[in-house]
Amino acid sequence: MLVAWLCAQELRAAYKASSSVEGRRIAEKIIASLPTCPIPEIKRLGKTLRQWREAFVAYFDTGRASNGGTEAINGLIELHRRVARGFR
């Protein structure tokens, strides 16, 4: 349980880093270390982050830009479409 908490704190530290360079350094460290963890769930997260390395690290290379806002709006649109059930 402590290992999982420490991994979560490392991930948070990457996003809360004061500079993009520091955040990228922490992200690279996470990508390198998590896949070797003995806990299966954390190991799987590490493999996923390694597969998505380009997108994960791009957050720090693009001035911390993300498409989170766009995805949130799209989710709301889809929710209302489902609720309407075909009404126009």
mmCIF file of N, CA, C and O in Angstrom:
data_model
loop_
_atom_site.group_PDB
_atom_site.id
_atom_site.type_symbol
_atom_site.label_atom_id
_atom_site.label_comp_id
_atom_site.label_asym_id
_atom_site.label_seq_id
_atom_site.Cartn_x
_atom_site.Cartn_y
_atom_site.Cartn_z
ATOM 1 N N MET A 1 0.816 -1.186 0.000
ATOM 2 C CA MET A 1 0.000 0.000 0.000
ATOM 3 C C MET A 1 0.867 1.260 0.000
ATOM 4 O O MET A 1 0.547 2.224 -0.675
ATOM 5 N N LEU A 2 1.951 1.240 0.739
ATOM 6 C CA LEU A 2 2.856 2.382 0.784
ATOM 7 C C LEU A 2 3.474 2.619 -0.593
ATOM 8 O O LEU A 2 3.590 3.771 -1.030
ATOM 9 N N VAL A 3 3.825 1.547 -1.285
ATOM 10 C CA VAL A 3 4.436 1.681 -2.614
ATOM 11 C C VAL A 3 3.457 2.350 -3.576
ATOM 12 O O VAL A 3 3.832 3.244 -4.339
ATOM 13 N N ALA A 4 2.200 1.952 -3.525
ATOM 14 C CA ALA A 4 1.189 2.555 -4.400
ATOM 15 C C ALA A 4 1.032 4.042 -4.082
ATOM 16 O O ALA A 4 0.934 4.867 -4.995
ATOM 17 N N TRP A 5 1.023 4.392 -2.806
ATOM 18 C CA TRP A 5 0.896 5.793 -2.420
ATOM 19 C C TRP A 5 2.091 6.597 -2.915
ATOM 20 O O TRP A 5 1.940 7.713 -3.418
ATOM 21 N N LEU A 6 3.295 6.043 -2.776
ATOM 22 C CA LEU A 6 4.500 6.737 -3.228
ATOM 23 C C LEU A 6 4.482 6.938 -4.749
ATOM 24 O O LEU A 6 4.876 8.006 -5.239
ATOM 25 N N CYS A 7 4.012 5.940 -5.477
ATOM 26 C CA CYS A 7 3.911 6.073 -6.941
ATOM 27 C C CYS A 7 2.914 7.170 -7.304
ATOM 28 O O CYS A 7 3.171 7.969 -8.209
ATOM 29 N N ALA A 8 1.799 7.217 -6.594
ATOM 30 C CA ALA A 8 0.799 8.253 -6.853
ATOM 31 C C ALA A 8 1.371 9.635 -6.562
ATOM 32 O O ALA A 8 1.121 10.587 -7.309
ATOM 33 N N GLN A 9 2.161 9.755 -5.512
ATOM 34 C CA GLN A 9 2.762 11.046 -5.167
ATOM 35 C C GLN A 9 3.787 11.472 -6.213
ATOM 36 O O GLN A 9 3.909 12.659 -6.526
ATOM 37 N N GLU A 10 4.520 10.522 -6.763
ATOM 38 C CA GLU A 10 5.474 10.840 -7.832
ATOM 39 C C GLU A 10 4.738 11.368 -9.060
ATOM 40 O O GLU A 10 5.164 12.336 -9.690
ATOM 41 N N LEU A 11 3.638 10.724 -9.400
ATOM 42 C CA LEU A 11 2.835 11.174 -10.542
ATOM 43 C C LEU A 11 2.302 12.581 -10.293
ATOM 44 O O LEU A 11 2.348 13.438 -11.181
ATOM 45 N N ARG A 12 1.799 12.832 -9.099
ATOM 46 C CA ARG A 12 1.315 14.175 -8.754
ATOM 47 C C ARG A 12 2.446 15.185 -8.815
ATOM 48 O O ARG A 12 2.255 16.322 -9.248
ATOM 49 N N ALA A 13 3.635 14.793 -8.382
ATOM 50 C CA ALA A 13 4.777 15.706 -8.391
ATOM 51 C C ALA A 13 5.134 16.122 -9.810
ATOM 52 O O ALA A 13 5.529 17.267 -10.040
ATOM 53 N N ALA A 14 4.989 15.212 -10.764
ATOM 54 C CA ALA A 14 5.283 15.551 -12.153
ATOM 55 C C ALA A 14 4.355 16.658 -12.634
ATOM 56 O O ALA A 14 4.785 17.623 -13.258
ATOM 57 N N TYR A 15 3.075 16.529 -12.324
ATOM 58 C CA TYR A 15 2.104 17.531 -12.773
ATOM 59 C C TYR A 15 2.181 18.823 -11.975
ATOM 60 O O TYR A 15 1.821 19.881 -12.473
ATOM 61 N N LYS A 16 2.651 18.758 -10.733
ATOM 62 C CA LYS A 16 2.716 19.960 -9.902
ATOM 63 C C LYS A 16 4.092 20.615 -9.920
ATOM 64 O O LYS A 16 4.311 21.607 -9.232
ATOM 65 N N ALA A 17 5.016 20.096 -10.712
ATOM 66 C CA ALA A 17 6.373 20.649 -10.764
ATOM 67 C C ALA A 17 6.324 22.118 -11.159
ATOM 68 O O ALA A 17 5.465 22.551 -11.933
ATOM 69 N N SER A 18 7.268 22.883 -10.623
ATOM 70 C CA SER A 18 7.270 24.330 -10.864
ATOM 71 C C SER A 18 7.646 24.681 -12.301
ATOM 72 O O SER A 18 7.274 25.738 -12.795
ATOM 73 N N SER A 19 8.366 23.804 -12.971
ATOM 74 C CA SER A 19 8.735 24.071 -14.371
ATOM 75 C C SER A 19 8.447 22.845 -15.228
ATOM 76 O O SER A 19 8.403 21.718 -14.727
ATOM 77 N N SER A 20 8.282 23.079 -16.507
ATOM 78 C CA SER A 20 8.024 21.976 -17.426
ATOM 79 C C SER A 20 9.218 21.040 -17.511
ATOM 80 O O SER A 20 9.049 19.825 -17.663
ATOM 81 N N VAL A 21 10.408 21.589 -17.408
ATOM 82 C CA VAL A 21 11.624 20.763 -17.471
ATOM 83 C C VAL A 21 11.664 19.795 -16.292
ATOM 84 O O VAL A 21 11.950 18.605 -16.461
ATOM 85 N N GLU A 22 11.362 20.305 -15.112
ATOM 86 C CA GLU A 22 11.341 19.455 -13.914
ATOM 87 C C GLU A 22 10.229 18.412 -14.020
ATOM 88 O O GLU A 22 10.422 17.241 -13.689
ATOM 89 N N GLY A 23 9.064 18.808 -14.494
ATOM 90 C CA GLY A 23 7.961 17.871 -14.672
ATOM 91 C C GLY A 23 8.315 16.770 -15.650
ATOM 92 O O GLY A 23 8.012 15.596 -15.408
ATOM 93 N N ARG A 24 8.963 17.136 -16.748
ATOM 94 C CA ARG A 24 9.367 16.133 -17.738
ATOM 95 C C ARG A 24 10.392 15.170 -17.136
ATOM 96 O O ARG A 24 10.338 13.963 -17.373
ATOM 97 N N ARG A 25 11.315 15.691 -16.337
ATOM 98 C CA ARG A 25 12.331 14.838 -15.708
ATOM 99 C C ARG A 25 11.668 13.814 -14.786
ATOM 100 O O ARG A 25 11.995 12.624 -14.817
ATOM 101 N N ILE A 26 10.704 14.253 -14.008
ATOM 102 C CA ILE A 26 9.991 13.350 -13.105
ATOM 103 C C ILE A 26 9.177 12.334 -13.906
ATOM 104 O O ILE A 26 9.156 11.140 -13.580
ATOM 105 N N ALA A 27 8.538 12.795 -14.989
ATOM 106 C CA ALA A 27 7.744 11.894 -15.833
ATOM 107 C C ALA A 27 8.622 10.805 -16.445
ATOM 108 O O ALA A 27 8.240 9.633 -16.478
ATOM 109 N N GLU A 28 9.798 11.184 -16.920
ATOM 110 C CA GLU A 28 10.723 10.197 -17.495
ATOM 111 C C GLU A 28 11.156 9.182 -16.439
ATOM 112 O O GLU A 28 11.268 7.988 -16.721
ATOM 113 N N LYS A 29 11.377 9.661 -15.215
ATOM 114 C CA LYS A 29 11.752 8.772 -14.112
ATOM 115 C C LYS A 29 10.623 7.783 -13.820
ATOM 116 O O LYS A 29 10.858 6.583 -13.610
ATOM 117 N N ILE A 30 9.386 8.276 -13.842
ATOM 118 C CA ILE A 30 8.222 7.417 -13.599
ATOM 119 C C ILE A 30 8.106 6.361 -14.686
ATOM 120 O O ILE A 30 7.886 5.181 -14.405
ATOM 121 N N ILE A 31 8.264 6.766 -15.932
ATOM 122 C CA ILE A 31 8.158 5.838 -17.060
ATOM 123 C C ILE A 31 9.204 4.747 -16.963
ATOM 124 O O ILE A 31 8.943 3.585 -17.288
ATOM 125 N N ALA A 32 10.390 5.104 -16.465
ATOM 126 C CA ALA A 32 11.465 4.124 -16.352
ATOM 127 C C ALA A 32 11.286 3.184 -15.163
ATOM 128 O O ALA A 32 11.652 2.007 -15.236
ATOM 129 N N SER A 33 10.692 3.684 -14.070
ATOM 130 C CA SER A 33 10.671 2.878 -12.845
ATOM 131 C C SER A 33 9.403 2.053 -12.630
ATOM 132 O O SER A 33 9.478 0.945 -12.094
ATOM 133 N N LEU A 34 8.248 2.549 -13.007
ATOM 134 C CA LEU A 34 7.007 1.832 -12.694
ATOM 135 C C LEU A 34 6.897 0.447 -13.344
ATOM 136 O O LEU A 34 6.374 -0.474 -12.696
ATOM 137 N N PRO A 35 7.336 0.248 -14.586
ATOM 138 C CA PRO A 35 7.182 -1.093 -15.169
ATOM 139 C C PRO A 35 7.961 -2.191 -14.441
ATOM 140 O O PRO A 35 7.705 -3.366 -14.639
ATOM 141 N N THR A 36 8.888 -1.821 -13.564
ATOM 142 C CA THR A 36 9.664 -2.823 -12.834
ATOM 143 C C THR A 36 9.119 -3.080 -11.428
ATOM 144 O O THR A 36 9.699 -3.857 -10.680
ATOM 145 N N CYS A 37 8.011 -2.454 -11.080
ATOM 146 C CA CYS A 37 7.412 -2.604 -9.745
ATOM 147 C C CYS A 37 6.853 -4.019 -9.569
ATOM 148 O O CYS A 37 6.269 -4.583 -10.488
ATOM 149 N N PRO A 38 7.014 -4.611 -8.381
ATOM 150 C CA PRO A 38 6.486 -5.958 -8.145
ATOM 151 C C PRO A 38 4.962 -6.002 -7.986
ATOM 152 O O PRO A 38 4.361 -7.067 -8.086
ATOM 153 N N ILE A 39 4.316 -4.867 -7.754
ATOM 154 C CA ILE A 39 2.859 -4.835 -7.607
ATOM 155 C C ILE A 39 2.243 -4.821 -9.009
ATOM 156 O O ILE A 39 2.520 -3.914 -9.798
ATOM 157 N N PRO A 40 1.416 -5.816 -9.350
ATOM 158 C CA PRO A 40 0.911 -5.954 -10.731
ATOM 159 C C PRO A 40 0.174 -4.729 -11.266
ATOM 160 O O PRO A 40 0.355 -4.354 -12.425
ATOM 161 N N GLU A 41 -0.641 -4.084 -10.436
ATOM 162 C CA GLU A 41 -1.408 -2.923 -10.906
ATOM 163 C C GLU A 41 -0.496 -1.753 -11.256
ATOM 164 O O GLU A 41 -0.713 -1.059 -12.255
ATOM 165 N N ILE A 42 0.523 -1.537 -10.444
ATOM 166 C CA ILE A 42 1.462 -0.444 -10.708
ATOM 167 C C ILE A 42 2.329 -0.786 -11.916
ATOM 168 O O ILE A 42 2.627 0.079 -12.738
ATOM 169 N N LYS A 43 2.702 -2.046 -12.023
ATOM 170 C CA LYS A 43 3.482 -2.484 -13.178
ATOM 171 C C LYS A 43 2.679 -2.255 -14.466
ATOM 172 O O LYS A 43 3.212 -1.771 -15.465
ATOM 173 N N ARG A 44 1.380 -2.561 -14.427
ATOM 174 C CA ARG A 44 0.519 -2.349 -15.594
ATOM 175 C C ARG A 44 0.395 -0.865 -15.915
ATOM 176 O O ARG A 44 0.426 -0.464 -17.078
ATOM 177 N N LEU A 45 0.268 -0.018 -14.890
ATOM 178 C CA LEU A 45 0.243 1.424 -15.109
ATOM 179 C C LEU A 45 1.542 1.882 -15.765
ATOM 180 O O LEU A 45 1.531 2.691 -16.692
ATOM 181 N N GLY A 46 2.656 1.344 -15.296
ATOM 182 C CA GLY A 46 3.949 1.696 -15.881
ATOM 183 C C GLY A 46 4.042 1.317 -17.347
ATOM 184 O O GLY A 46 4.552 2.080 -18.167
ATOM 185 N N LYS A 47 3.531 0.139 -17.676
ATOM 186 C CA LYS A 47 3.536 -0.290 -19.079
ATOM 187 C C LYS A 47 2.636 0.606 -19.923
ATOM 188 O O LYS A 47 2.977 0.956 -21.062
ATOM 189 N N THR A 48 1.491 0.987 -19.375
ATOM 190 C CA THR A 48 0.575 1.880 -20.096
ATOM 191 C C THR A 48 1.235 3.234 -20.327
ATOM 192 O O THR A 48 1.177 3.778 -21.438
ATOM 193 N N LEU A 49 1.879 3.783 -19.295
ATOM 194 C CA LEU A 49 2.551 5.067 -19.453
ATOM 195 C C LEU A 49 3.697 4.973 -20.455
ATOM 196 O O LEU A 49 3.946 5.918 -21.210
ATOM 197 N N ARG A 50 4.372 3.836 -20.481
ATOM 198 C CA ARG A 50 5.449 3.657 -21.457
ATOM 199 C C ARG A 50 4.887 3.622 -22.875
ATOM 200 O O ARG A 50 5.452 4.204 -23.798
ATOM 201 N N GLN A 51 3.743 2.965 -23.057
ATOM 202 C CA GLN A 51 3.113 2.921 -24.375
ATOM 203 C C GLN A 51 2.628 4.309 -24.799
ATOM 204 O O GLN A 51 2.658 4.646 -25.974
ATOM 205 N N TRP A 52 2.177 5.095 -23.844
ATOM 206 C CA TRP A 52 1.674 6.438 -24.119
ATOM 207 C C TRP A 52 2.724 7.505 -23.815
ATOM 208 O O TRP A 52 2.390 8.670 -23.626
ATOM 209 N N ARG A 53 3.977 7.113 -23.788
ATOM 210 C CA ARG A 53 5.072 8.010 -23.418
ATOM 211 C C ARG A 53 5.028 9.322 -24.189
ATOM 212 O O ARG A 53 5.125 10.397 -23.614
ATOM 213 N N GLU A 54 4.869 9.241 -25.492
ATOM 214 C CA GLU A 54 4.888 10.442 -26.329
ATOM 215 C C GLU A 54 3.801 11.442 -25.889
ATOM 216 O O GLU A 54 4.066 12.628 -25.729
ATOM 217 N N ALA A 55 2.596 10.943 -25.676
ATOM 218 C CA ALA A 55 1.496 11.824 -25.264
ATOM 219 C C ALA A 55 1.690 12.311 -23.828
ATOM 220 O O ALA A 55 1.399 13.475 -23.516
ATOM 221 N N PHE A 56 2.175 11.454 -22.953
ATOM 222 C CA PHE A 56 2.383 11.813 -21.551
ATOM 223 C C PHE A 56 3.430 12.914 -21.431
ATOM 224 O O PHE A 56 3.225 13.929 -20.763
ATOM 225 N N VAL A 57 4.549 12.755 -22.108
ATOM 226 C CA VAL A 57 5.641 13.725 -22.039
ATOM 227 C C VAL A 57 5.294 14.994 -22.828
ATOM 228 O O VAL A 57 5.761 16.080 -22.491
ATOM 229 N N ALA A 58 4.444 14.887 -23.844
ATOM 230 C CA ALA A 58 4.062 16.057 -24.637
ATOM 231 C C ALA A 58 3.381 17.114 -23.778
ATOM 232 O O ALA A 58 3.476 18.304 -24.075
ATOM 233 N N TYR A 59 2.716 16.702 -22.721
ATOM 234 C CA TYR A 59 2.079 17.652 -21.807
ATOM 235 C C TYR A 59 3.102 18.666 -21.304
ATOM 236 O O TYR A 59 2.813 19.849 -21.168
ATOM 237 N N PHE A 60 4.303 18.219 -21.034
ATOM 238 C CA PHE A 60 5.345 19.093 -20.499
ATOM 239 C C PHE A 60 6.057 19.871 -21.599
ATOM 240 O O PHE A 60 6.655 20.905 -21.340
ATOM 241 N N ASP A 61 5.997 19.389 -22.832
ATOM 242 C CA ASP A 61 6.648 20.062 -23.958
ATOM 243 C C ASP A 61 5.764 21.114 -24.616
ATOM 244 O O ASP A 61 6.241 21.904 -25.414
ATOM 245 N N THR A 62 4.481 21.122 -24.325
ATOM 246 C CA THR A 62 3.540 22.029 -24.989
ATOM 247 C C THR A 62 3.011 23.099 -24.055
ATOM 248 O O THR A 62 1.893 23.585 -24.243
ATOM 249 N N GLY A 63 3.784 23.446 -23.063
ATOM 250 C CA GLY A 63 3.318 24.462 -22.120
ATOM 251 C C GLY A 63 2.159 23.975 -21.268
ATOM 252 O O GLY A 63 1.274 24.735 -20.912
ATOM 253 N N ARG A 64 2.145 22.673 -20.992
ATOM 254 C CA ARG A 64 1.112 22.036 -20.160
ATOM 255 C C ARG A 64 -0.278 22.127 -20.767
ATOM 256 O O ARG A 64 -1.276 22.270 -20.062
ATOM 257 N N ALA A 65 -0.322 22.041 -22.072
ATOM 258 C CA ALA A 65 -1.611 22.059 -22.765
ATOM 259 C C ALA A 65 -2.187 20.644 -22.792
ATOM 260 O O ALA A 65 -1.454 19.662 -22.880
ATOM 261 N N SER A 66 -3.513 20.552 -22.706
ATOM 262 C CA SER A 66 -4.174 19.261 -22.823
ATOM 263 C C SER A 66 -5.530 19.467 -23.481
ATOM 264 O O SER A 66 -6.010 20.588 -23.623
ATOM 265 N N ASN A 67 -6.133 18.379 -23.874
ATOM 266 C CA ASN A 67 -7.455 18.458 -24.492
ATOM 267 C C ASN A 67 -8.545 18.106 -23.477
ATOM 268 O O ASN A 67 -9.646 17.728 -23.843
ATOM 269 N N GLY A 68 -8.256 18.270 -22.202
ATOM 270 C CA GLY A 68 -9.206 17.936 -21.151
ATOM 271 C C GLY A 68 -10.512 18.705 -21.250
ATOM 272 O O GLY A 68 -11.585 18.146 -21.066
ATOM 273 N N GLY A 69 -10.426 19.998 -21.545
ATOM 274 C CA GLY A 69 -11.638 20.805 -21.678
ATOM 275 C C GLY A 69 -12.517 20.335 -22.818
ATOM 276 O O GLY A 69 -13.749 20.234 -22.680
ATOM 277 N N THR A 70 -11.892 20.032 -23.942
ATOM 278 C CA THR A 70 -12.631 19.535 -25.100
ATOM 279 C C THR A 70 -13.306 18.212 -24.779
ATOM 280 O O THR A 70 -14.473 17.988 -25.141
ATOM 281 N N GLU A 71 -12.598 17.326 -24.104
ATOM 282 C CA GLU A 71 -13.167 16.026 -23.744
ATOM 283 C C GLU A 71 -14.331 16.191 -22.766
ATOM 284 O O GLU A 71 -15.318 15.464 -22.842
ATOM 285 N N ALA A 72 -14.220 17.136 -21.848
ATOM 286 C CA ALA A 72 -15.305 17.373 -20.888
ATOM 287 C C ALA A 72 -16.571 17.854 -21.600
ATOM 288 O O ALA A 72 -17.675 17.379 -21.311
ATOM 289 N N ILE A 73 -16.405 18.775 -22.526
ATOM 290 C CA ILE A 73 -17.564 19.279 -23.284
ATOM 291 C C ILE A 73 -18.174 18.167 -24.121
ATOM 292 O O ILE A 73 -19.397 18.009 -24.174
ATOM 293 N N ASN A 74 -17.329 17.367 -24.755
ATOM 294 C CA ASN A 74 -17.821 16.253 -25.550
ATOM 295 C C ASN A 74 -18.598 15.266 -24.676
ATOM 296 O O ASN A 74 -19.645 14.744 -25.086
ATOM 297 N N GLY A 75 -18.109 15.012 -23.465
ATOM 298 C CA GLY A 75 -18.815 14.115 -22.549
ATOM 299 C C GLY A 75 -20.196 14.652 -22.185
ATOM 300 O O GLY A 75 -21.170 13.893 -22.114
ATOM 301 N N LEU A 76 -20.287 15.953 -21.964
ATOM 302 C CA LEU A 76 -21.591 16.558 -21.649
ATOM 303 C C LEU A 76 -22.548 16.461 -22.837
ATOM 304 O O LEU A 76 -23.735 16.173 -22.666
ATOM 305 N N ILE A 77 -22.038 16.694 -24.035
ATOM 306 C CA ILE A 77 -22.869 16.587 -25.237
ATOM 307 C C ILE A 77 -23.396 15.162 -25.378
ATOM 308 O O ILE A 77 -24.585 14.945 -25.640
ATOM 309 N N GLU A 78 -22.512 14.185 -25.193
ATOM 310 C CA GLU A 78 -22.925 12.782 -25.311
ATOM 311 C C GLU A 78 -23.941 12.409 -24.229
ATOM 312 O O GLU A 78 -24.892 11.674 -24.483
ATOM 313 N N LEU A 79 -23.747 12.919 -23.027
ATOM 314 C CA LEU A 79 -24.686 12.658 -21.940
ATOM 315 C C LEU A 79 -26.078 13.187 -22.299
ATOM 316 O O LEU A 79 -27.073 12.470 -22.166
ATOM 317 N N HIS A 80 -26.155 14.402 -22.787
ATOM 318 C CA HIS A 80 -27.451 14.989 -23.143
ATOM 319 C C HIS A 80 -28.084 14.267 -24.329
ATOM 320 O O HIS A 80 -29.299 14.120 -24.402
ATOM 321 N N ARG A 81 -27.262 13.804 -25.233
ATOM 322 C CA ARG A 81 -27.787 13.049 -26.375
ATOM 323 C C ARG A 81 -28.423 11.748 -25.892
ATOM 324 O O ARG A 81 -29.510 11.371 -26.329
ATOM 325 N N ARG A 82 -27.779 11.066 -24.955
ATOM 326 C CA ARG A 82 -28.330 9.820 -24.418
ATOM 327 C C ARG A 82 -29.605 10.072 -23.630
ATOM 328 O O ARG A 82 -30.566 9.323 -23.714
ATOM 329 N N VAL A 83 -29.613 11.131 -22.832
ATOM 330 C CA VAL A 83 -30.775 11.448 -22.019
ATOM 331 C C VAL A 83 -31.962 11.806 -22.896
ATOM 332 O O VAL A 83 -33.101 11.444 -22.595
ATOM 333 N N ALA A 84 -31.720 12.493 -24.009
ATOM 334 C CA ALA A 84 -32.803 12.920 -24.889
ATOM 335 C C ALA A 84 -33.458 11.729 -25.605
ATOM 336 O O ALA A 84 -34.621 11.810 -26.001
ATOM 337 N N ARG A 85 -32.755 10.636 -25.777
ATOM 338 C CA ARG A 85 -33.281 9.421 -26.400
ATOM 339 C C ARG A 85 -34.000 9.684 -27.708
ATOM 340 O O ARG A 85 -35.121 9.240 -27.934
ATOM 341 N N GLY A 86 -33.389 10.446 -28.562
ATOM 342 C CA GLY A 86 -33.944 10.642 -29.895
ATOM 343 C C GLY A 86 -34.866 11.823 -30.048
ATOM 344 O O GLY A 86 -35.294 12.135 -31.158
ATOM 345 N N PHE A 87 -35.208 12.516 -28.969
ATOM 346 C CA PHE A 87 -36.052 13.707 -29.097
ATOM 347 C C PHE A 87 -35.273 14.809 -29.804
ATOM 348 O O PHE A 87 -34.087 14.970 -29.604
ATOM 349 N N ARG A 88 -35.958 15.579 -30.635
ATOM 350 C CA ARG A 88 -35.287 16.655 -31.372
ATOM 351 C C ARG A 88 -35.757 17.989 -30.899
ATOM 352 O O ARG A 88 -36.834 18.260 -30.575
#
